[in-house]
């Protein structure tokens, strides 16, 4: 009898292992599990260095841990008791059965309250009248496509007025035939803006293209209406275009309402799927705060020269009504020999999902799936050189495939020209002249934004030990990507050379 019970337990264990293996494959293929979100929300999993999807399948879902911001495990199981009784992992159930059965999923409670109810206590008619500055010859045209959600549009404009930093601008609100009375009255609440209302609903993409015909600025900034712009948002975007003729498109850092990072530039994999780099992480971490090239920037906040946008032909209307139009614009700009750049100093709070929701099965959001295939077909000749999904992230985040990477370890980040013996100055100049991708590690320096920002704005990744992620961890994880290493002082070399040699194949440079 004991032998039979033992065999029964073994059979059950094997059966469960096979089920989990199947669920893991299905969930991985669906791309509905957000590794970064899961690790950020569950630091114990990150500390234990456990594969996040494996943890979710074996333990996390039973403990009520959510696989992404849009899928609430408890909410799904509470709504559908039959799923709980079936013993099937809730996310796997939704992918295999629930989506086809039109079972609803909602944002988990934290995100739902952060986004959808953020202005629930505001009454549109009670809001004070805003007055935008009126310029005869605006430098920039800020285009805000809108459909309903009048209070979001109002608050977005209010934040612009607070953070324009004396830049000459015009605000163009183009209303896509809103059905709500408040949305139609936005021009009564905000003076000195251009308000255009469509007779028919054109959809997001065509709405943006139409707005450009009313723009007078040298630069265009496309801005979602469900945002709050933060200080220096506009000036830092325009600085990049003003000072770099080889840059064609520049975008902002997107932050969720609860302070979590939404996107620090975007990655497109070789299957045309996308990745919001850094999603779910701390926006203050070093790796998200240096100027760098990216595959695309989000259309929620991006800037481009008006003449370039017009010459390109605007957003490709094959992607109407929405989705992948920003990625396609970025690829088109790059095909003309211009760079697409992420500017971390330009920050916005983005209430993602307010306009179109988050469920790719429903409404306009379903075009995210449809347009991915269209995008893949259009850019297949370029995508073959991109990395496979979630591979080579170190290189994909800044499009540095084929470039040489150098690790520079220094006491501090003093680069003042008052000190002619400062070897760091010469090293940085030498490496930038050779177009090396630089990671600078100031091991004895307290983080000082005044010193760090000028280097970050030159495209240098200044590495600090954020959230316990040490230089040793960095070397263990990414060391194999470094081609060269340089130590600014002999004592620094003595302290770190063994770790560098153990985890990299980098050639040690002597720069004189």
Short mmCIF file of C-alpha atoms in Angstrom, two decimals:
data_model
loop_
_atom_site.label_atom_id
_atom_site.label_comp_id
_atom_site.label_asym_id
_atom_site.label_seq_id
_atom_site.Cartn_x
_atom_site.Cartn_y
_atom_site.Cartn_z
CA UNK A 1 0.00 0.00 0.00
CA UNK A 2 2.85 2.41 0.88
CA UNK A 3 4.46 1.63 -2.45
CA UNK A 4 1.19 2.43 -4.29
CA UNK A 5 0.80 5.73 -2.42
CA UNK A 6 4.42 6.60 -3.15
CA UNK A 7 3.95 5.89 -6.85
CA UNK A 8 0.75 7.96 -6.84
CA UNK A 9 2.62 10.93 -5.36
CA UNK A 10 5.36 10.59 -7.97
CA UNK A 11 2.79 10.47 -10.77
CA UNK A 12 1.06 13.59 -9.40
CA UNK A 13 4.38 15.40 -9.11
CA UNK A 14 5.34 14.56 -12.68
CA UNK A 15 1.88 15.56 -13.93
CA UNK A 16 2.12 18.95 -12.18
CA UNK A 17 5.62 19.47 -13.55
CA UNK A 18 4.34 18.83 -17.07
CA UNK A 19 1.42 21.21 -16.57
CA UNK A 20 3.70 23.98 -15.32
CA UNK A 21 6.06 23.37 -18.21
CA UNK A 22 3.15 23.73 -20.65
CA UNK A 23 1.88 26.90 -18.94
CA UNK A 24 5.36 28.40 -18.98
CA UNK A 25 5.67 27.89 -22.73
CA UNK A 26 2.19 29.33 -23.40
CA UNK A 27 2.71 32.38 -21.18
CA UNK A 28 6.20 33.06 -22.55
CA UNK A 29 4.93 32.94 -26.13
CA UNK A 30 2.04 35.29 -25.30
CA UNK A 31 4.42 37.92 -23.85
CA UNK A 32 1.76 38.71 -21.24
CA UNK A 33 4.11 38.16 -18.31
CA UNK A 34 6.15 41.22 -17.34
CA UNK A 35 9.47 40.08 -15.85
CA UNK A 36 10.58 43.55 -14.78
CA UNK A 37 7.26 44.41 -13.15
CA UNK A 38 7.25 41.09 -11.25
CA UNK A 39 10.80 41.53 -9.95
CA UNK A 40 10.18 45.15 -8.97
CA UNK A 41 7.01 44.27 -7.05
CA UNK A 42 8.62 41.19 -5.49
CA UNK A 43 12.15 42.09 -4.34
CA UNK A 44 12.43 38.78 -2.48
CA UNK A 45 12.32 36.98 -5.84
CA UNK A 46 14.97 39.31 -7.24
CA UNK A 47 17.24 38.80 -4.23
CA UNK A 48 16.88 35.03 -4.54
CA UNK A 49 17.85 35.26 -8.24
CA UNK A 50 14.88 33.06 -9.21
CA UNK A 51 13.43 33.10 -12.71
CA UNK A 52 10.33 35.33 -12.25
CA UNK A 53 8.00 33.33 -14.48
CA UNK A 54 8.96 30.04 -12.80
CA UNK A 55 8.36 31.60 -9.39
CA UNK A 56 4.97 32.93 -10.49
CA UNK A 57 3.85 29.52 -11.75
CA UNK A 58 5.09 27.52 -8.78
CA UNK A 59 4.39 29.95 -5.94
CA UNK A 60 3.43 33.49 -6.92
CA UNK A 61 -0.06 32.97 -8.33
CA UNK A 62 -1.06 30.94 -5.24
CA UNK A 63 0.20 33.82 -3.09
CA UNK A 64 -1.81 36.39 -5.08
CA UNK A 65 1.18 37.96 -6.81
CA UNK A 66 0.29 39.65 -10.11
CA UNK A 67 2.17 38.85 -13.35
CA UNK A 68 1.83 42.38 -14.77
CA UNK A 69 0.16 45.68 -14.00
CA UNK A 70 -2.88 44.85 -16.11
CA UNK A 71 -3.69 41.36 -14.82
CA UNK A 72 -4.92 40.98 -11.24
CA UNK A 73 -4.73 37.34 -10.08
CA UNK A 74 -7.11 37.76 -7.14
CA UNK A 75 -9.59 39.76 -9.22
CA UNK A 76 -9.65 37.10 -11.95
CA UNK A 77 -10.10 34.22 -9.52
CA UNK A 78 -12.76 36.08 -7.52
CA UNK A 79 -14.66 36.88 -10.71
CA UNK A 80 -14.46 33.34 -12.07
CA UNK A 81 -14.64 30.69 -9.28
CA UNK A 82 -14.54 27.91 -11.88
CA UNK A 83 -10.97 28.90 -12.72
CA UNK A 84 -9.97 28.58 -9.06
CA UNK A 85 -11.61 25.17 -8.88
CA UNK A 86 -9.90 23.98 -12.07
CA UNK A 87 -6.43 24.38 -10.60
CA UNK A 88 -5.20 26.02 -13.80
CA UNK A 89 -2.86 28.97 -13.39
CA UNK A 90 -5.11 32.05 -13.82
CA UNK A 91 -2.92 33.79 -16.43
CA UNK A 92 -2.50 30.55 -18.40
CA UNK A 93 -6.28 30.06 -18.21
CA UNK A 94 -6.92 33.53 -19.60
CA UNK A 95 -4.52 32.98 -22.49
CA UNK A 96 -5.84 29.49 -23.35
CA UNK A 97 -9.54 29.99 -22.68
CA UNK A 98 -10.52 33.26 -21.01
CA UNK A 99 -9.67 35.63 -23.85
CA UNK A 100 -11.69 33.52 -26.32
CA UNK A 101 -14.57 33.36 -23.86
CA UNK A 102 -14.45 37.18 -23.52
CA UNK A 103 -13.73 36.99 -19.81
CA UNK A 104 -12.72 40.41 -18.58
CA UNK A 105 -9.48 41.32 -16.88
CA UNK A 106 -8.88 44.63 -15.15
CA UNK A 107 -5.97 46.68 -13.94
CA UNK A 108 -5.00 45.64 -10.45
CA UNK A 109 -6.31 47.91 -7.71
CA UNK A 110 -3.15 50.00 -7.30
CA UNK A 111 -2.93 50.91 -10.97
CA UNK A 112 -6.66 51.27 -11.42
CA UNK A 113 -6.87 53.89 -8.69
CA UNK A 114 -3.71 55.60 -9.92
CA UNK A 115 -4.91 56.00 -13.50
CA UNK A 116 -8.60 55.89 -14.00
CA UNK A 117 -9.74 57.63 -10.83
CA UNK A 118 -6.99 60.20 -10.48
CA UNK A 119 -9.33 63.11 -11.24
CA UNK A 120 -12.57 61.58 -9.98
CA UNK A 121 -13.17 64.41 -7.49
CA UNK A 122 -12.76 67.16 -10.10
CA UNK A 123 -15.79 68.84 -11.71
CA UNK A 124 -14.94 70.28 -15.11
CA UNK A 125 -17.21 73.32 -14.81
CA UNK A 126 -15.61 74.24 -11.48
CA UNK A 127 -12.08 74.36 -12.89
CA UNK A 128 -10.56 77.85 -13.21
CA UNK A 129 -9.93 79.35 -16.63
CA UNK A 130 -6.35 78.96 -17.88
CA UNK A 131 -4.62 81.44 -20.17
CA UNK A 132 -1.74 80.30 -22.37
CA UNK A 133 0.96 82.73 -23.42
CA UNK A 134 0.37 83.92 -26.98
CA UNK A 135 3.41 84.13 -29.29
CA UNK A 136 3.43 85.59 -32.81
CA UNK A 137 6.18 83.26 -34.04
CA UNK A 138 6.20 80.14 -31.82
CA UNK A 139 9.30 77.99 -31.72
CA UNK A 140 7.33 74.82 -31.05
CA UNK A 141 3.83 73.55 -31.74
CA UNK A 142 2.54 71.24 -28.99
CA UNK A 143 -0.06 68.94 -30.53
CA UNK A 144 -2.53 67.28 -28.16
CA UNK A 145 -4.90 64.80 -29.83
CA UNK A 146 -7.98 64.37 -27.64
CA UNK A 147 -11.13 62.30 -27.46
CA UNK A 148 -13.32 62.91 -24.41
CA UNK A 149 -11.45 62.88 -21.06
CA UNK A 150 -11.70 66.69 -20.82
CA UNK A 151 -10.25 66.93 -17.32
CA UNK A 152 -7.15 64.99 -18.40
CA UNK A 153 -6.69 67.38 -21.33
CA UNK A 154 -7.16 70.38 -19.05
CA UNK A 155 -4.64 69.10 -16.48
CA UNK A 156 -2.12 68.29 -19.23
CA UNK A 157 -2.36 71.87 -20.52
CA UNK A 158 -2.15 73.24 -17.00
CA UNK A 159 1.14 71.38 -16.50
CA UNK A 160 2.47 72.76 -19.80
CA UNK A 161 1.74 76.33 -18.70
CA UNK A 162 3.59 75.65 -15.45
CA UNK A 163 6.66 74.11 -17.11
CA UNK A 164 7.16 75.82 -20.48
CA UNK A 165 10.24 77.70 -19.19
CA UNK A 166 9.71 80.79 -21.36
CA UNK A 167 9.95 78.81 -24.59
CA UNK A 168 7.73 80.30 -27.29
CA UNK A 169 5.02 77.75 -28.02
CA UNK A 170 1.53 77.21 -29.29
CA UNK A 171 -0.88 74.55 -28.06
CA UNK A 172 -3.04 72.77 -30.62
CA UNK A 173 -5.84 70.63 -29.22
CA UNK A 174 -7.43 68.59 -31.96
CA UNK A 175 -10.65 67.00 -30.79
CA UNK A 176 -11.57 63.80 -32.58
CA UNK A 177 -15.33 64.36 -32.51
CA UNK A 178 -15.72 63.83 -28.76
CA UNK A 179 -19.13 62.79 -27.49
CA UNK A 180 -18.79 64.34 -24.03
CA UNK A 181 -19.98 67.92 -23.56
CA UNK A 182 -17.04 68.87 -21.33
CA UNK A 183 -14.53 67.89 -24.03
CA UNK A 184 -16.21 70.18 -26.55
CA UNK A 185 -15.92 73.10 -24.11
CA UNK A 186 -12.17 72.79 -23.48
CA UNK A 187 -11.50 75.98 -25.49
CA UNK A 188 -13.75 77.87 -23.04
CA UNK A 189 -11.56 76.73 -20.17
CA UNK A 190 -8.18 77.41 -21.81
CA UNK A 191 -7.62 80.66 -23.65
CA UNK A 192 -5.11 81.30 -26.45
CA UNK A 193 -4.97 77.75 -27.74
CA UNK A 194 -5.87 76.47 -31.17
CA UNK A 195 -8.89 74.22 -30.82
CA UNK A 196 -9.91 72.15 -33.83
CA UNK A 197 -12.87 69.78 -33.76
CA UNK A 198 -13.31 67.05 -36.36
CA UNK A 199 -16.74 66.48 -37.88
CA UNK A 200 -15.99 62.74 -37.91
CA UNK A 201 -13.84 60.52 -35.75
CA UNK A 202 -10.53 60.08 -37.60
CA UNK A 203 -8.69 57.97 -35.05
CA UNK A 204 -5.47 58.90 -33.24
CA UNK A 205 -3.02 58.70 -36.15
CA UNK A 206 -5.01 60.67 -38.74
CA UNK A 207 -5.98 63.14 -36.04
CA UNK A 208 -2.29 63.88 -35.39
CA UNK A 209 -1.52 64.21 -39.10
CA UNK A 210 -4.36 66.68 -39.55
CA UNK A 211 -3.16 68.79 -36.62
CA UNK A 212 0.20 69.39 -38.28
CA UNK A 213 -1.48 71.44 -41.01
CA UNK A 214 -2.37 74.00 -38.32
CA UNK A 215 1.13 74.09 -36.77
CA UNK A 216 3.45 77.10 -37.16
CA UNK A 217 6.39 76.07 -34.98
CA UNK A 218 9.84 75.01 -36.18
CA UNK A 219 9.41 71.93 -34.00
CA UNK A 220 6.46 69.65 -33.37
CA UNK A 221 5.86 68.01 -30.02
CA UNK A 222 3.24 65.26 -29.97
CA UNK A 223 1.78 64.90 -26.49
CA UNK A 224 -0.93 62.58 -25.24
CA UNK A 225 -3.76 64.25 -23.34
CA UNK A 226 -3.46 61.78 -20.44
CA UNK A 227 -0.16 63.15 -19.12
CA UNK A 228 1.35 65.62 -16.68
CA UNK A 229 4.58 67.20 -17.91
CA UNK A 230 7.30 67.87 -15.35
CA UNK A 231 9.85 70.72 -15.09
CA UNK A 232 12.30 70.96 -18.02
CA UNK A 233 10.19 68.56 -20.05
CA UNK A 234 10.07 70.81 -23.10
CA UNK A 235 13.43 72.60 -22.92
CA UNK A 236 15.40 69.35 -22.61
CA UNK A 237 13.67 67.86 -25.66
CA UNK A 238 14.37 70.92 -27.79
CA UNK A 239 17.99 71.18 -26.58
CA UNK A 240 18.74 67.84 -28.21
CA UNK A 241 17.31 68.91 -31.58
CA UNK A 242 18.82 72.40 -31.42
CA UNK A 243 22.33 71.16 -30.66
CA UNK A 244 22.48 67.95 -32.72
CA UNK A 245 21.79 68.13 -36.45
CA UNK A 246 22.19 64.36 -36.71
CA UNK A 247 19.20 63.73 -34.38
CA UNK A 248 15.81 63.54 -36.05
CA UNK A 249 13.49 62.39 -33.27
CA UNK A 250 13.70 62.67 -29.48
CA UNK A 251 11.40 61.34 -26.76
CA UNK A 252 10.75 61.60 -23.03
CA UNK A 253 10.97 59.38 -19.99
CA UNK A 254 7.50 58.08 -19.06
CA UNK A 255 6.61 57.55 -15.41
CA UNK A 256 3.51 55.93 -13.92
CA UNK A 257 1.33 57.91 -11.50
CA UNK A 258 2.77 56.00 -8.53
CA UNK A 259 6.36 56.94 -9.43
CA UNK A 260 7.32 53.67 -11.10
CA UNK A 261 9.10 53.83 -14.44
CA UNK A 262 6.90 53.14 -17.45
CA UNK A 263 9.44 53.55 -20.24
CA UNK A 264 13.00 54.79 -20.73
CA UNK A 265 13.13 54.44 -24.49
CA UNK A 266 11.85 51.52 -26.49
CA UNK A 267 13.32 48.34 -27.97
CA UNK A 268 11.99 46.51 -31.02
CA UNK A 269 12.95 42.83 -31.24
CA UNK A 270 13.46 40.91 -34.47
CA UNK A 271 9.89 39.57 -34.37
CA UNK A 272 8.57 43.18 -34.27
CA UNK A 273 7.44 42.88 -30.66
CA UNK A 274 8.34 45.81 -28.45
CA UNK A 275 9.78 46.38 -25.01
CA UNK A 276 9.39 49.43 -22.79
CA UNK A 277 12.92 49.51 -21.41
CA UNK A 278 12.95 49.69 -17.61
CA UNK A 279 9.21 49.22 -17.19
CA UNK A 280 8.32 48.61 -13.54
CA UNK A 281 11.68 49.75 -12.21
CA UNK A 282 12.97 52.80 -10.33
CA UNK A 283 13.20 55.78 -12.74
CA UNK A 284 16.12 57.25 -10.78
CA UNK A 285 18.45 54.32 -11.46
CA UNK A 286 21.61 55.15 -13.39
CA UNK A 287 20.84 53.03 -16.44
CA UNK A 288 17.72 55.08 -17.21
CA UNK A 289 19.30 58.51 -16.93
CA UNK A 290 21.75 59.03 -19.76
CA UNK A 291 21.09 60.31 -23.27
CA UNK A 292 21.21 57.44 -25.74
CA UNK A 293 20.05 56.15 -29.08
CA UNK A 294 17.02 53.87 -29.02
CA UNK A 295 14.92 51.88 -31.47
CA UNK A 296 11.91 54.12 -30.87
CA UNK A 297 10.45 56.69 -28.49
CA UNK A 298 6.87 56.76 -27.30
CA UNK A 299 4.34 58.89 -29.16
CA UNK A 300 3.03 59.95 -25.75
CA UNK A 301 5.74 62.64 -25.76
CA UNK A 302 8.15 63.15 -28.62
CA UNK A 303 9.63 66.02 -30.64
CA UNK A 304 10.60 66.31 -34.30
CA UNK A 305 11.39 69.12 -36.75
CA UNK A 306 8.23 70.16 -38.56
CA UNK A 307 9.84 70.18 -42.01
CA UNK A 308 11.21 66.67 -41.46
CA UNK A 309 7.80 65.35 -40.38
CA UNK A 310 6.14 66.90 -43.42
CA UNK A 311 8.83 65.63 -45.82
CA UNK A 312 8.41 62.12 -44.44
CA UNK A 313 4.69 62.36 -45.11
CA UNK A 314 3.65 62.30 -41.47
CA UNK A 315 2.60 59.15 -39.67
CA UNK A 316 2.07 56.30 -42.13
CA UNK A 317 -1.71 56.02 -42.37
CA UNK A 318 -1.49 52.30 -43.01
CA UNK A 319 -1.18 52.08 -39.22
CA UNK A 320 -4.48 53.86 -38.63
CA UNK A 321 -6.27 54.20 -36.32
CA UNK A 322 -3.37 53.74 -33.88
CA UNK A 323 -0.38 51.70 -32.61
CA UNK A 324 3.10 51.20 -34.04
CA UNK A 325 2.90 54.61 -35.72
CA UNK A 326 5.58 55.96 -33.36
CA UNK A 327 7.86 52.95 -33.97
CA UNK A 328 7.35 53.29 -37.72
CA UNK A 329 8.17 57.01 -37.56
CA UNK A 330 11.39 56.22 -35.68
CA UNK A 331 12.45 53.61 -38.23
CA UNK A 332 11.67 56.02 -41.07
CA UNK A 333 13.71 58.80 -39.47
CA UNK A 334 16.63 56.42 -38.99
CA UNK A 335 16.40 55.25 -42.61
CA UNK A 336 17.24 58.87 -43.56
CA UNK A 337 20.50 58.66 -41.62
CA UNK A 338 19.24 60.48 -38.53
CA UNK A 339 19.28 59.31 -34.92
CA UNK A 340 16.36 58.56 -32.62
CA UNK A 341 17.25 59.57 -29.07
CA UNK A 342 15.87 59.11 -25.56
CA UNK A 343 16.17 62.20 -23.34
CA UNK A 344 15.93 61.28 -19.62
CA UNK A 345 15.74 64.90 -18.48
CA UNK A 346 12.36 65.21 -20.19
CA UNK A 347 9.92 63.51 -17.83
CA UNK A 348 6.16 63.10 -17.95
CA UNK A 349 3.64 61.25 -15.83
CA UNK A 350 1.58 59.12 -18.19
CA UNK A 351 -1.77 57.70 -17.13
CA UNK A 352 -1.42 54.79 -19.55
CA UNK A 353 -4.64 53.11 -20.60
CA UNK A 354 -7.00 56.03 -19.98
CA UNK A 355 -7.81 56.49 -23.66
CA UNK A 356 -7.71 52.98 -25.11
CA UNK A 357 -7.49 50.66 -22.11
CA UNK A 358 -4.90 47.92 -21.71
CA UNK A 359 -6.60 44.81 -23.08
CA UNK A 360 -5.24 44.02 -26.56
CA UNK A 361 -8.34 41.93 -27.27
CA UNK A 362 -10.74 44.88 -27.23
CA UNK A 363 -11.48 48.11 -29.12
CA UNK A 364 -8.75 50.23 -30.67
CA UNK A 365 -6.19 48.42 -28.51
CA UNK A 366 -6.59 45.30 -30.69
CA UNK A 367 -4.77 47.20 -33.46
CA UNK A 368 -1.62 46.84 -31.39
CA UNK A 369 -1.59 43.18 -32.47
CA UNK A 370 -2.76 43.84 -36.03
CA UNK A 371 -0.26 46.62 -36.67
CA UNK A 372 2.62 44.62 -35.29
CA UNK A 373 2.28 42.26 -38.26
CA UNK A 374 2.05 45.21 -40.66
CA UNK A 375 5.15 46.78 -39.11
CA UNK A 376 7.02 43.48 -39.29
CA UNK A 377 6.27 43.14 -42.99
CA UNK A 378 7.29 46.74 -43.76
CA UNK A 379 10.59 46.63 -41.86
CA UNK A 380 11.60 42.97 -42.19
CA UNK A 381 14.77 43.99 -44.06
CA UNK A 382 15.88 45.92 -40.95
CA UNK A 383 14.48 43.71 -38.21
CA UNK A 384 16.60 40.70 -39.13
CA UNK A 385 19.56 42.51 -37.53
CA UNK A 386 17.74 43.11 -34.25
CA UNK A 387 18.07 40.82 -31.25
CA UNK A 388 15.64 38.06 -30.39
CA UNK A 389 13.05 38.94 -27.71
CA UNK A 390 14.64 39.69 -24.32
CA UNK A 391 18.13 38.74 -25.48
CA UNK A 392 21.22 40.97 -25.59
CA UNK A 393 19.41 43.66 -23.62
CA UNK A 394 22.71 45.35 -22.75
CA UNK A 395 23.29 46.07 -26.45
CA UNK A 396 19.68 46.52 -27.52
CA UNK A 397 18.92 49.29 -25.03
CA UNK A 398 21.22 51.75 -26.81
CA UNK A 399 21.58 50.13 -30.25
CA UNK A 400 25.27 49.52 -29.61
CA UNK A 401 25.62 46.32 -31.64
CA UNK A 402 28.97 46.37 -33.41
CA UNK A 403 30.42 49.16 -31.26
CA UNK A 404 33.26 48.80 -28.79
CA UNK A 405 32.38 49.04 -25.11
CA UNK A 406 34.76 50.37 -22.49
CA UNK A 407 34.54 50.20 -18.70
CA UNK A 408 36.26 53.11 -16.96
CA UNK A 409 36.76 52.90 -13.20
CA UNK A 410 37.75 56.07 -11.40
CA UNK A 411 37.91 57.57 -7.91
CA UNK A 412 35.37 60.22 -8.84
CA UNK A 413 33.90 62.01 -11.81
CA UNK A 414 35.90 65.22 -11.65
CA UNK A 415 36.42 66.29 -15.25
CA UNK A 416 37.28 69.93 -14.76
CA UNK A 417 39.82 71.31 -17.20
CA UNK A 418 41.43 73.22 -14.33
CA UNK A 419 43.31 70.02 -13.51
CA UNK A 420 45.61 69.26 -16.49
CA UNK A 421 46.68 65.95 -14.95
CA UNK A 422 43.18 64.56 -14.69
CA UNK A 423 43.50 61.37 -16.72
CA UNK A 424 39.74 60.93 -16.81
CA UNK A 425 39.35 63.94 -19.12
CA UNK A 426 41.74 62.49 -21.68
CA UNK A 427 40.25 59.03 -21.43
CA UNK A 428 36.70 60.26 -22.09
CA UNK A 429 37.84 62.45 -25.00
CA UNK A 430 39.83 59.57 -26.48
CA UNK A 431 36.95 57.09 -26.19
CA UNK A 432 34.32 59.44 -27.56
CA UNK A 433 36.54 60.29 -30.52
CA UNK A 434 36.63 56.56 -31.31
CA UNK A 435 32.85 56.24 -30.82
CA UNK A 436 33.26 53.82 -27.92
CA UNK A 437 30.24 53.16 -25.68
CA UNK A 438 31.33 54.28 -22.21
CA UNK A 439 30.40 52.98 -18.77
CA UNK A 440 31.97 55.17 -16.11
CA UNK A 441 32.17 53.88 -12.53
CA UNK A 442 33.12 56.49 -9.88
CA UNK A 443 33.81 54.15 -6.96
CA UNK A 444 34.57 56.72 -4.27
CA UNK A 445 32.19 59.46 -5.31
CA UNK A 446 28.89 60.40 -3.70
CA UNK A 447 26.29 60.88 -6.41
CA UNK A 448 26.13 64.58 -7.29
CA UNK A 449 23.63 65.51 -10.00
CA UNK A 450 25.57 68.66 -10.86
CA UNK A 451 28.62 66.59 -11.83
CA UNK A 452 26.78 63.60 -13.24
CA UNK A 453 24.27 65.23 -15.60
CA UNK A 454 26.78 66.80 -18.03
CA UNK A 455 28.36 63.38 -18.53
CA UNK A 456 24.99 61.65 -18.90
CA UNK A 457 23.97 64.23 -21.49
CA UNK A 458 27.04 63.25 -23.51
CA UNK A 459 25.72 59.71 -23.67
CA UNK A 460 27.91 58.28 -20.90
CA UNK A 461 26.43 55.66 -18.60
CA UNK A 462 27.59 56.75 -15.14
CA UNK A 463 27.20 53.64 -13.01
CA UNK A 464 26.27 53.96 -9.36
CA UNK A 465 25.30 51.10 -7.08
CA UNK A 466 21.52 51.48 -7.29
CA UNK A 467 19.25 49.42 -5.04
CA UNK A 468 22.10 47.13 -4.00
CA UNK A 469 23.14 46.27 -7.57
CA UNK A 470 26.92 46.41 -7.14
CA UNK A 471 29.74 46.74 -9.64
CA UNK A 472 30.51 43.06 -9.03
CA UNK A 473 26.93 42.13 -9.96
CA UNK A 474 27.18 44.32 -13.03
CA UNK A 475 30.37 42.58 -14.12
CA UNK A 476 28.89 39.14 -13.52
CA UNK A 477 25.82 40.00 -15.58
CA UNK A 478 27.22 42.19 -18.36
CA UNK A 479 31.00 41.88 -18.14
CA UNK A 480 31.28 39.76 -21.28
CA UNK A 481 30.17 42.76 -23.37
CA UNK A 482 33.18 44.91 -22.50
CA UNK A 483 36.05 45.10 -24.98
CA UNK A 484 38.28 47.42 -22.95
CA UNK A 485 38.81 48.52 -19.37
CA UNK A 486 40.68 51.51 -18.00
CA UNK A 487 41.64 52.42 -14.45
CA UNK A 488 42.41 56.09 -13.82
CA UNK A 489 44.81 55.41 -10.93
CA UNK A 490 47.08 52.48 -9.97
CA UNK A 491 45.34 51.96 -6.62
CA UNK A 492 42.00 51.64 -8.41
CA UNK A 493 43.53 49.06 -10.73
CA UNK A 494 44.90 47.04 -7.82
CA UNK A 495 41.48 47.01 -6.15
CA UNK A 496 39.37 45.99 -9.14
CA UNK A 497 41.53 44.30 -11.75
CA UNK A 498 40.90 40.77 -10.48
CA UNK A 499 37.13 41.18 -10.76
CA UNK A 500 37.45 42.73 -14.21
CA UNK A 501 39.68 39.92 -15.42
CA UNK A 502 37.45 37.26 -13.85
CA UNK A 503 34.22 38.41 -15.49
CA UNK A 504 35.32 40.15 -18.69
CA UNK A 505 37.68 39.57 -21.59
CA UNK A 506 38.41 43.27 -21.71
CA UNK A 507 41.83 44.49 -22.76
CA UNK A 508 43.32 46.78 -20.11
CA UNK A 509 44.16 50.13 -21.71
CA UNK A 510 46.97 52.50 -20.85
CA UNK A 511 46.05 55.95 -22.15
CA UNK A 512 48.79 58.58 -22.07
#
